[in-house]
XYZ file of C-alpha atoms in Angstrom:
253
model
C 66.048 159.459 28.306
C 65.507 156.522 25.982
C 62.909 153.726 25.805
C 65.555 151.141 26.760
C 66.446 152.957 30.005
C 66.074 150.835 33.129
C 65.025 153.788 35.281
C 63.692 157.230 34.403
C 63.284 160.294 36.609
C 60.996 163.117 35.526
C 61.268 166.472 37.294
C 62.169 164.868 40.635
C 62.432 167.325 43.520
C 63.019 166.567 47.200
C 62.322 169.379 49.667
C 62.918 169.982 53.329
C 60.746 172.977 54.122
C 61.482 175.590 51.478
C 64.889 174.097 50.647
C 65.304 171.775 47.651
C 67.856 169.039 48.379
C 67.264 167.718 44.858
C 65.889 170.211 42.352
C 63.931 169.239 39.227
C 66.110 166.311 38.120
C 65.180 164.426 34.946
C 67.360 161.617 33.611
C 67.444 158.027 32.394
C 69.694 155.181 33.518
C 70.938 152.966 30.680
C 70.759 149.190 31.123
C 73.834 147.123 31.871
C 76.113 150.059 32.640
C 78.253 151.140 35.564
C 77.033 154.671 36.282
C 78.849 157.081 38.597
C 76.881 159.673 40.563
C 79.222 162.503 41.516
C 79.002 165.922 43.125
C 80.215 167.818 46.200
C 79.090 167.131 49.752
C 75.476 168.213 50.183
C 74.757 167.883 46.459
C 71.792 165.566 47.023
C 73.354 162.263 45.935
C 72.214 160.186 48.913
C 68.861 161.975 48.895
C 68.355 161.036 45.240
C 69.101 157.379 45.978
C 66.631 157.445 48.863
C 63.966 158.859 46.546
C 64.590 156.069 44.023
C 64.284 153.530 46.853
C 61.023 155.101 48.037
C 62.555 156.020 51.393
C 61.904 159.745 51.127
C 59.036 161.813 49.747
C 59.541 163.535 46.398
C 57.754 165.529 43.739
C 57.777 164.383 40.122
C 57.845 160.830 38.777
C 60.228 157.867 39.039
C 59.552 154.967 36.679
C 61.122 151.518 37.000
C 60.064 147.912 37.246
C 63.554 146.765 38.162
C 64.486 144.737 41.213
C 66.721 147.025 43.270
C 69.603 146.206 45.618
C 71.169 148.804 47.911
C 74.428 149.179 49.819
C 74.355 152.248 52.125
C 77.319 154.395 53.112
C 77.756 152.552 56.404
C 76.042 149.813 58.364
C 75.109 151.091 61.809
C 75.167 148.248 64.317
C 76.499 147.293 67.729
C 79.950 145.839 67.040
C 79.840 143.968 70.347
C 76.881 141.814 69.267
C 77.860 138.129 69.323
C 76.451 137.523 65.839
C 78.167 135.788 62.943
C 77.946 136.847 59.318
C 75.887 133.723 58.630
C 73.384 134.642 61.354
C 73.217 138.277 60.235
C 72.472 137.392 56.625
C 69.998 134.668 57.577
C 67.848 137.200 59.451
C 66.101 138.203 56.227
C 65.963 134.701 54.757
C 63.888 132.846 57.322
C 60.928 133.526 59.575
C 62.324 131.567 62.500
C 64.573 133.695 64.780
C 68.222 132.787 64.165
C 68.595 132.238 67.920
C 66.667 128.987 67.389
C 68.892 127.905 64.525
C 69.409 128.509 60.822
C 67.471 126.498 58.288
C 69.325 124.451 55.709
C 67.818 126.531 52.888
C 68.880 129.840 54.495
C 72.386 128.496 55.165
C 72.808 127.375 51.563
C 71.552 130.702 50.237
C 73.880 132.708 52.477
C 76.880 130.610 51.437
C 75.954 131.022 47.763
C 75.682 134.800 48.149
C 79.003 135.003 49.973
C 80.585 132.906 47.227
C 79.480 135.506 44.660
C 81.688 138.089 46.375
C 84.522 135.736 47.335
C 83.681 135.846 51.024
C 82.699 132.256 51.874
C 85.372 132.120 54.585
C 83.603 134.926 56.470
C 80.428 132.934 57.170
C 81.434 132.048 60.732
C 83.273 135.315 61.430
C 81.838 137.626 64.072
C 80.174 140.590 62.367
C 81.815 143.110 64.690
C 85.295 141.769 63.936
C 85.154 142.384 60.181
C 87.451 144.876 58.495
C 85.934 147.653 56.407
C 86.553 145.756 53.182
C 85.150 142.510 54.562
C 82.010 144.261 55.793
C 81.454 145.852 52.385
C 81.659 142.437 50.733
C 79.067 141.093 53.165
C 76.793 144.069 52.489
C 77.191 143.581 48.734
C 76.327 139.901 49.141
C 73.169 140.915 51.007
C 72.239 143.402 48.294
C 72.528 140.628 45.686
C 69.995 138.480 47.541
C 67.051 139.436 45.329
C 69.066 139.145 42.075
C 68.763 142.898 41.450
C 68.688 144.430 38.008
C 69.626 147.802 39.524
C 72.248 148.082 42.263
C 72.609 151.368 44.170
C 75.932 151.792 45.995
C 76.357 154.845 48.233
C 80.126 155.360 48.621
C 80.627 151.640 49.223
C 84.420 151.824 49.439
C 84.628 154.697 51.942
C 87.077 153.759 54.685
C 88.369 150.726 52.770
C 92.073 150.412 51.947
C 93.297 150.665 48.356
C 93.586 146.898 47.835
C 90.132 146.288 49.294
C 88.668 149.069 47.170
C 90.149 147.592 43.984
C 88.752 144.162 44.876
C 85.336 145.650 45.576
C 85.280 147.487 42.265
C 86.229 144.258 40.467
C 83.220 142.585 42.098
C 80.956 145.405 40.924
C 82.301 145.252 37.372
C 81.640 141.510 37.334
C 77.978 142.144 38.163
C 77.744 144.547 35.223
C 79.656 142.470 32.671
C 78.579 138.955 33.618
C 75.032 139.534 34.831
C 73.908 142.705 33.015
C 73.218 144.566 36.257
C 72.969 148.358 36.096
C 75.051 149.813 38.928
C 74.869 153.362 40.276
C 78.015 154.145 42.251
C 78.240 157.267 44.408
C 81.910 158.179 44.669
C 84.133 161.125 45.533
C 87.148 159.487 43.878
C 87.112 160.857 40.348
C 90.159 158.851 39.305
C 88.180 155.666 39.953
C 85.141 157.137 38.207
C 87.148 157.903 35.084
C 88.764 154.444 35.071
C 85.879 152.059 35.662
C 82.562 153.746 34.850
C 80.733 153.924 31.528
C 78.422 156.814 32.310
C 78.506 159.703 34.761
C 75.768 161.812 36.351
C 76.946 165.141 37.763
C 74.679 166.456 40.503
C 74.782 169.639 42.534
C 71.144 169.651 43.666
C 70.327 170.233 40.010
C 71.455 167.918 37.226
C 74.657 169.563 35.977
C 75.557 167.043 33.271
C 75.390 163.380 32.281
C 77.023 161.228 29.666
C 80.253 159.391 28.895
C 82.602 159.641 31.870
C 85.795 160.241 29.916
C 84.169 162.973 27.828
C 82.644 164.819 30.779
C 85.400 164.665 33.389
C 87.307 167.696 32.147
C 88.843 170.222 34.518
C 86.325 172.856 33.427
C 83.285 170.629 33.941
C 84.546 169.356 37.305
C 85.073 172.927 38.497
C 81.513 173.746 37.427
C 80.000 170.732 39.205
C 82.036 171.099 42.375
C 81.509 174.831 42.631
C 85.109 175.747 41.903
C 86.644 173.302 44.378
C 89.481 171.127 43.160
C 88.519 167.637 42.123
C 89.091 164.727 44.412
C 91.460 162.206 42.886
C 91.889 159.894 45.828
C 94.449 157.211 46.697
C 97.504 156.393 44.646
C 95.994 156.054 41.191
C 98.910 157.833 39.583
C 96.993 160.667 37.967
C 99.029 163.361 39.658
C 96.003 165.556 40.365
C 95.664 167.804 43.372
C 93.826 166.348 46.336
C 91.203 168.407 48.102
C 91.047 166.533 51.395
C 88.504 168.931 52.773
C 85.878 167.494 50.447
C 86.445 163.789 50.874
C 84.229 161.625 53.013
C 80.543 160.947 53.207
C 77.809 162.997 51.621
C 76.093 164.509 54.644
C 72.615 165.422 53.428
């Protein structure tokens, strides 16, 4: 941990009864970096994000004064709702119910946010008709509403096709490079982690390792973090590594 870190965790533990979902984790997040948070299912990744967001009780200390944006694993909503993307995003931007109309200020802000992620054309689309990639763009646009300094992304590309995933990662990298945002990306796809991230945090309830992604993502270290399971190198990234399909998917914690 260094003085310039945007976020520091000191001995953070999250318990359910006698079981520690996150166990005595201390670390610092560097500013303006794309940080990958990796580990097997049940490692505590989502739980750690929820602790940082103040959504779950924890022991220890979390220090930050950063504005935080968050994109969860999946948006749970009724896909039959007759609501447009514009109406959905305006819900948090105006006091007046969107059923009575959308203010000019809210409309302009929504369109500006959608423009940041190249999704202006989706403003009038029905929310339930969006593809996985389109929905993730909308959720990212919503997370950028408060101009966050720290952006937490919990497997944001899960269920998105390869092209959509690449586009989404380009959008994330733009936030880091152009706006100095620190991004924490939970991912099971270690080929993506090794290609696009600056820093990696390896979690298996305890902090297993952290540092430069290319230095840490060795076969030996991956086996240690994932408990001996083969690493997940998803999609067609051309690395030629063995897939372990039994460990892909969401982090059920």
